[in-house]
Short mmCIF file of N, CA, C and O in Angstrom, two decimals:
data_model
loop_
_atom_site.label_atom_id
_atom_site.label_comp_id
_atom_site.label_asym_id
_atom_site.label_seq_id
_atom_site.Cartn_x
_atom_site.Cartn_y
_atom_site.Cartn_z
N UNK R 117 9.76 9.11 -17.28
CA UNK R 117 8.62 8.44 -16.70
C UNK R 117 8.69 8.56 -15.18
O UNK R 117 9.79 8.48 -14.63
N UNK R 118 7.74 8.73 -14.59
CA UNK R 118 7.45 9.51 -12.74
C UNK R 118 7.55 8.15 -12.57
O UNK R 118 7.30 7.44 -13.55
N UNK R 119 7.91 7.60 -11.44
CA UNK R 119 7.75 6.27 -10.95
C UNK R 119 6.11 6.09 -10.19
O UNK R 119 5.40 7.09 -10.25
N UNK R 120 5.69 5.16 -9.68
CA UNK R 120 4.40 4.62 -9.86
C UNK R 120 4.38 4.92 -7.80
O UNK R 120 5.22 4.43 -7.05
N UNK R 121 3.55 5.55 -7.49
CA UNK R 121 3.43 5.58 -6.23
C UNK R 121 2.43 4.35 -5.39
O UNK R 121 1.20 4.30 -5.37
N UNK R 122 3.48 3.35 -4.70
CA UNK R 122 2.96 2.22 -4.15
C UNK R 122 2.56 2.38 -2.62
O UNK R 122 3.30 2.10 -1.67
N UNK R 123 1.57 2.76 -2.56
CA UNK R 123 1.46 3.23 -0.75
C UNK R 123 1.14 2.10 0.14
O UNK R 123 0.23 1.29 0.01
N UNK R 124 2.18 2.19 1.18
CA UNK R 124 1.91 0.81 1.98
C UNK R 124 1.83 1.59 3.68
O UNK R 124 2.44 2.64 3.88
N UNK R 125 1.10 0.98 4.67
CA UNK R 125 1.22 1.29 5.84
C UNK R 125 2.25 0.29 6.31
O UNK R 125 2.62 0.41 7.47
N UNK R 126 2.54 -0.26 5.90
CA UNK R 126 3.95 -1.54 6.59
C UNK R 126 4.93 -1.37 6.57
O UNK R 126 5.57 -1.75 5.59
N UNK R 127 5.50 -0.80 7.50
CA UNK R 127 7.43 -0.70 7.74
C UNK R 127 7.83 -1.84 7.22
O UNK R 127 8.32 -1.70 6.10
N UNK R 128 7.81 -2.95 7.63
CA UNK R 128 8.05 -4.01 7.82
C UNK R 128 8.19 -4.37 6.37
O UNK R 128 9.33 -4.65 5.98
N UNK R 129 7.03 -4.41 5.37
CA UNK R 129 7.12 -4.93 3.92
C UNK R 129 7.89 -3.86 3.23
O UNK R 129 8.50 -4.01 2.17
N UNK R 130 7.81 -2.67 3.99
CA UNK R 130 9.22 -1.69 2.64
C UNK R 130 10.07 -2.30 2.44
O UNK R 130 10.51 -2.80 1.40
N UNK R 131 10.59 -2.32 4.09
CA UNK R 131 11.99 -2.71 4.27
C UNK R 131 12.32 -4.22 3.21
O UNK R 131 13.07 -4.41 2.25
N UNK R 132 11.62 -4.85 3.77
CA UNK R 132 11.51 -6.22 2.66
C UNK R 132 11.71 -5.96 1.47
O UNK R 132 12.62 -6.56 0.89
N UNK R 133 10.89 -4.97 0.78
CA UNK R 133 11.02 -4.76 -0.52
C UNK R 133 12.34 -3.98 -0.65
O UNK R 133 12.61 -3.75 -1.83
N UNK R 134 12.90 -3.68 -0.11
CA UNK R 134 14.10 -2.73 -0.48
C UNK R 134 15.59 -3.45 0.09
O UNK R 134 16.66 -3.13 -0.44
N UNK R 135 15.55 -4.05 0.77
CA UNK R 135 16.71 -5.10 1.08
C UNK R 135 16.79 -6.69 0.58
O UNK R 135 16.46 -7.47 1.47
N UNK R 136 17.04 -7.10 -0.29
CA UNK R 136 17.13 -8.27 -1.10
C UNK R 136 18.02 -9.57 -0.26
O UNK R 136 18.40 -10.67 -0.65
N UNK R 137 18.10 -9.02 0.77
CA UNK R 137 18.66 -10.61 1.70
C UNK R 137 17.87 -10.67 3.08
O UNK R 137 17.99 -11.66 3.80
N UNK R 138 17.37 -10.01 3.30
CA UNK R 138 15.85 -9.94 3.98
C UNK R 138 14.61 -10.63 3.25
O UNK R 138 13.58 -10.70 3.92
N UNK R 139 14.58 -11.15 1.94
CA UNK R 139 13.78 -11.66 1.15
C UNK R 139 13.63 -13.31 1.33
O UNK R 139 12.62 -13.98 1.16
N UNK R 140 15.28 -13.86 1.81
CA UNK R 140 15.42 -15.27 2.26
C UNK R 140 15.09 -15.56 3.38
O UNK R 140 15.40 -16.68 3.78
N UNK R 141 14.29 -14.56 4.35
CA UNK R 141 13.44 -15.26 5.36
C UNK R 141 12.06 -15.67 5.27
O UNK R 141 11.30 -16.40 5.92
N UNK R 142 11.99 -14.70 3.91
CA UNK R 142 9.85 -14.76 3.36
C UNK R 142 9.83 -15.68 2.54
O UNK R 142 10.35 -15.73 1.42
N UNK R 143 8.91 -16.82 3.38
CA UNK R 143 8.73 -18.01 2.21
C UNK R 143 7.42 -17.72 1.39
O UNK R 143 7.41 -18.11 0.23
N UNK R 144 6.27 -17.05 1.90
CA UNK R 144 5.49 -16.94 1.39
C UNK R 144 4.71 -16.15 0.11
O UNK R 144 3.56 -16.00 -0.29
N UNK R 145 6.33 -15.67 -0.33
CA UNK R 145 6.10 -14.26 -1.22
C UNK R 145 6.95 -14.35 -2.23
O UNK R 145 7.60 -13.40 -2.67
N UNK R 146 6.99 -15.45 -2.63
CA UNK R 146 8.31 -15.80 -3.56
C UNK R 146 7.99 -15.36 -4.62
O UNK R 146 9.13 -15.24 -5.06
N UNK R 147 7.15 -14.90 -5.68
CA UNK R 147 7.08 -14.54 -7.17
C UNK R 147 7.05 -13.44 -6.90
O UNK R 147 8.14 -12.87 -6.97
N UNK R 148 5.99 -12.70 -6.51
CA UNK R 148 5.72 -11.41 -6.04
C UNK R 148 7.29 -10.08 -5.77
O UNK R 148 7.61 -9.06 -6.37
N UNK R 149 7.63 -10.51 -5.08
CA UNK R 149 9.22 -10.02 -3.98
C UNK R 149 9.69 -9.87 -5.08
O UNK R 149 10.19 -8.76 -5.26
N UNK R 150 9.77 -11.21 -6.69
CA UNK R 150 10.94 -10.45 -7.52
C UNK R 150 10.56 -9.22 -8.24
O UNK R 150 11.26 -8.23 -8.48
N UNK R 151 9.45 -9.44 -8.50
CA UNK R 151 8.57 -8.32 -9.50
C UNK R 151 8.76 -6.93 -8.93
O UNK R 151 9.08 -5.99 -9.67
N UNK R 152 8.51 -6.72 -7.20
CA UNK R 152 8.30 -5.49 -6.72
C UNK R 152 9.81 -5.15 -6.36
O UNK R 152 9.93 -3.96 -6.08
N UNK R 153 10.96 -5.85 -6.29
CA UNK R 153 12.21 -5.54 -6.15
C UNK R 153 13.31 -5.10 -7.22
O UNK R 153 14.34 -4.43 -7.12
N UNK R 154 12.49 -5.93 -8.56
CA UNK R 154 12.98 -5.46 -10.11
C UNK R 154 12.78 -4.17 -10.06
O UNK R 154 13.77 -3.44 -9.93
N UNK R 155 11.54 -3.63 -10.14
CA UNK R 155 10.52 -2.29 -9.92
C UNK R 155 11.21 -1.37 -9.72
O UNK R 155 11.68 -0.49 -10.45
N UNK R 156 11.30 -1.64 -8.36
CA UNK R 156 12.14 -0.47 -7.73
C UNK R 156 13.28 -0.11 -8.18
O UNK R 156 13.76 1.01 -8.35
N UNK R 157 13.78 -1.38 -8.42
CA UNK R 157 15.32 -0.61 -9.02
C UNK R 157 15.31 -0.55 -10.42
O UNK R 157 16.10 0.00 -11.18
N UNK R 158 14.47 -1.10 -10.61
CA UNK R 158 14.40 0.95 -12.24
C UNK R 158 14.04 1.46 -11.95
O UNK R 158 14.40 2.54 -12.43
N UNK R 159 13.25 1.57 -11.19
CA UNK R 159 12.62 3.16 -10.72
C UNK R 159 11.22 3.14 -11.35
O UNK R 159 10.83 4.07 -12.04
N UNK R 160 10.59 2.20 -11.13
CA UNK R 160 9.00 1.95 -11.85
C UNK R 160 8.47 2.19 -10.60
O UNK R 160 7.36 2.67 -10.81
N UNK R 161 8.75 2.08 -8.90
CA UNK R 161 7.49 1.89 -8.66
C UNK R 161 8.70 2.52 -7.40
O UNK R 161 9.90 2.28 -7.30
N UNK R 162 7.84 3.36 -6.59
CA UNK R 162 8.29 4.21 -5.09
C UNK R 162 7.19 3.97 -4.34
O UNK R 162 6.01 4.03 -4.69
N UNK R 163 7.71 3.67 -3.15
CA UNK R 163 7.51 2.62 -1.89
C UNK R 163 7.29 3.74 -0.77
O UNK R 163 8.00 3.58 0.22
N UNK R 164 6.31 4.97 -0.74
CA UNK R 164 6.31 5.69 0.17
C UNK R 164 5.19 4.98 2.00
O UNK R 164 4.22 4.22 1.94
N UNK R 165 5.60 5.37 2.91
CA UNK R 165 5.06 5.02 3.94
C UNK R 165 3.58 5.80 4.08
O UNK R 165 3.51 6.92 3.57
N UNK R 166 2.58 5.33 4.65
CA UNK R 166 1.20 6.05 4.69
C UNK R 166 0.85 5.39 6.07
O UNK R 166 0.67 4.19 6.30
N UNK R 167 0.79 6.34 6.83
CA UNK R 167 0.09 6.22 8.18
C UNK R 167 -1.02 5.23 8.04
O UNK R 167 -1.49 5.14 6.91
N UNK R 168 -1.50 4.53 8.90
CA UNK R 168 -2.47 3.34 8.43
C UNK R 168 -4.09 4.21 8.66
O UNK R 168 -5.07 3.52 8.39
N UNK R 169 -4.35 5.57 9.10
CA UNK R 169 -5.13 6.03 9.61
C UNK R 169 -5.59 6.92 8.05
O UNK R 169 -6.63 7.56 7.87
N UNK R 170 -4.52 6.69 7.13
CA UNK R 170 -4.52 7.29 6.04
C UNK R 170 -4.59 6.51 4.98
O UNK R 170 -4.69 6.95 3.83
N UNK R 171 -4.54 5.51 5.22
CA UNK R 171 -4.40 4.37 3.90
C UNK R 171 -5.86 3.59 3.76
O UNK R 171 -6.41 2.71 4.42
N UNK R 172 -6.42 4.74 1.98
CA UNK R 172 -7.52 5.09 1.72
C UNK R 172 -7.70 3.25 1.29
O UNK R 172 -8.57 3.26 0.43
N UNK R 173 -7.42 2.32 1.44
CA UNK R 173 -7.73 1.17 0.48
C UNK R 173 -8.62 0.24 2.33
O UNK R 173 -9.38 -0.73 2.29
N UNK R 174 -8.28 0.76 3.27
CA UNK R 174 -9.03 0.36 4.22
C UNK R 174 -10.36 0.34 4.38
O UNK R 174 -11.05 -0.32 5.15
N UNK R 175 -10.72 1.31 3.40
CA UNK R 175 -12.29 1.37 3.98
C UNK R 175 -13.01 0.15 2.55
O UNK R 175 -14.23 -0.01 2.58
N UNK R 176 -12.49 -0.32 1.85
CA UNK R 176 -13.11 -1.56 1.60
C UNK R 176 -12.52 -3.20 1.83
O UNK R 176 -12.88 -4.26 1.31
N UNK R 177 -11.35 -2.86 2.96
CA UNK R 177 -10.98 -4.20 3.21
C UNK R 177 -10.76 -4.52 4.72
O UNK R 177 -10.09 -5.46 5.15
N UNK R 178 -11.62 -3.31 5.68
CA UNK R 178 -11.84 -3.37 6.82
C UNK R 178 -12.88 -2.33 7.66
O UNK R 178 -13.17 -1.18 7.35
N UNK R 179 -13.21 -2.91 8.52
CA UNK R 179 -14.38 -1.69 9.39
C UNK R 179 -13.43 -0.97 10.36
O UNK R 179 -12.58 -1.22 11.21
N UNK R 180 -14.30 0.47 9.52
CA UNK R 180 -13.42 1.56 10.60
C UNK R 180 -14.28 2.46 10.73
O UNK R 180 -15.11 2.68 9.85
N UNK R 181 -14.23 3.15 11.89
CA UNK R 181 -14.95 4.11 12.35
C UNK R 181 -15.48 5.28 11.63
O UNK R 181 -14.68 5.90 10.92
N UNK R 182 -16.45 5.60 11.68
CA UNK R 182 -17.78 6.79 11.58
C UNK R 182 -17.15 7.77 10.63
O UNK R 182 -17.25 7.89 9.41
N UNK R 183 -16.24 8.68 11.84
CA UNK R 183 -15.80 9.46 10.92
C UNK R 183 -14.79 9.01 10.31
O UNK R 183 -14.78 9.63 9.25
N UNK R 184 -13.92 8.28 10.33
CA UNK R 184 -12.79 7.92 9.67
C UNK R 184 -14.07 7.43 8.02
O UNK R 184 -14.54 8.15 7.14
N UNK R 185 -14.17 6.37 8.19
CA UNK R 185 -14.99 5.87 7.23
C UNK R 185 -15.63 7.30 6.02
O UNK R 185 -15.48 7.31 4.80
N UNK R 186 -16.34 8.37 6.89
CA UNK R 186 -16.87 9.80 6.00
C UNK R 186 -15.65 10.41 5.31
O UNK R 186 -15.64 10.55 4.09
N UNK R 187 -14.40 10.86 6.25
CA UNK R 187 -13.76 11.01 5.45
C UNK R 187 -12.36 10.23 4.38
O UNK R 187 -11.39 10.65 3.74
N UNK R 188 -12.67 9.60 4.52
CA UNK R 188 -12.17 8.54 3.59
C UNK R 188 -12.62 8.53 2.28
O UNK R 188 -11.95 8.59 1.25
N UNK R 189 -14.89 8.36 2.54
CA UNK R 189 -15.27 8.19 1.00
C UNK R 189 -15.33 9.93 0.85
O UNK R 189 -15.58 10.07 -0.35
N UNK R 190 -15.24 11.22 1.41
CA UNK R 190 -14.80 11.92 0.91
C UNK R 190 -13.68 12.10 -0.22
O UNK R 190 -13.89 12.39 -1.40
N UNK R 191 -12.48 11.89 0.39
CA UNK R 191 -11.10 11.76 -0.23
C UNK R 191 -10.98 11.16 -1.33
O UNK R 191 -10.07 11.46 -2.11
N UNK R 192 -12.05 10.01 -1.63
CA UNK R 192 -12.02 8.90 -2.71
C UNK R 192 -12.98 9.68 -3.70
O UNK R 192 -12.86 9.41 -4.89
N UNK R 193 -13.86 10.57 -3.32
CA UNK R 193 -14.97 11.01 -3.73
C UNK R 193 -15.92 10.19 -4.68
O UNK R 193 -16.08 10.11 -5.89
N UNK R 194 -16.53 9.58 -3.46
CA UNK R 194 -17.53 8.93 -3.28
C UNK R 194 -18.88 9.72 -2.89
O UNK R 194 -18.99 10.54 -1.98
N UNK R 195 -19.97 9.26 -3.87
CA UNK R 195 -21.05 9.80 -3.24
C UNK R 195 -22.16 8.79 -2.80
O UNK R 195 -21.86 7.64 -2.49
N UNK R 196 -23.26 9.20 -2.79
CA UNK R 196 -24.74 8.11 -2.42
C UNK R 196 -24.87 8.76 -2.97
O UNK R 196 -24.60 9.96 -3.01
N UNK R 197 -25.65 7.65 -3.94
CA UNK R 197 -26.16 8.03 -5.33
C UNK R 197 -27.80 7.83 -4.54
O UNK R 197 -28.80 8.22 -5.14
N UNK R 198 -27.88 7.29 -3.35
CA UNK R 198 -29.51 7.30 -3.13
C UNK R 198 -29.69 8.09 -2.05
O UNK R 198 -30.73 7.92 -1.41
N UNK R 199 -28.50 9.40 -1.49
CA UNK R 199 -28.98 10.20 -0.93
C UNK R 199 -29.85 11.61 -1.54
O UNK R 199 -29.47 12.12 -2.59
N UNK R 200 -30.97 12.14 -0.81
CA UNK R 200 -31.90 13.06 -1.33
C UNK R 200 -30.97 14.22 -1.56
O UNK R 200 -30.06 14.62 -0.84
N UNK R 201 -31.55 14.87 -3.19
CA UNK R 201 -30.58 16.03 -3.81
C UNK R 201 -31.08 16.97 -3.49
O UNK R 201 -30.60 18.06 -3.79
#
C-alpha cells in the first residue's frame, strides 16, 4: 500500500507531526496529533512540503491573485461551465 500524500505548506506543522515531544507544547490539537502521528508511523500517510504558492487547496480557502488563481483552476481542472463554447 503507497502511503497517502498529505501536502502541507507548514514547516512548522511537519515538524510537529513528526517529533512526538514537540506535541506537549500544542494544546490545541490534542485528538488530531494522535491520529496523524499513528499514520505516519505505519506509513499511511507522507508529510511532503508544498511551497504555499503551490498549495492547490488555497484557491477555495483564500483570495489570491489573477493569475495565480487561472492557474490553479487549471491544475484542478476546472472549467466555466457558463463560459461561451
Amino acid at each position: 500500500m503507497k502511503a497517502m500524500d498529505l501536502h502541507c505548506d507548514n514547516k512548522t506543522t511537519i515538524m510537529i507531526a513528526h517529533n512526538p515531544i514537540q506535541h506537549d507544547r500544542i494544546k490545541h490539537v490534542e485528538v488530531d496529533r494522535f491520529f496523524i502521528r499513528e499514520n505516519i508511523d505505519k506509513g499511511c500517510i507522507f508529510f511532503p512540503f508544498v511551497k504555499s504558492e503551490d498549495q492547490l487547496a488555497d484557491i477555495l480557502t483564500k483570495g489570491v491573485c489573477g493569475r495565480l488563481f487561472n492557474d490553479m483552476i487549471d491544475k484542478l481542472g476546472m472549467i466555466d461551465i457558463y463560459a461561451p463554447s
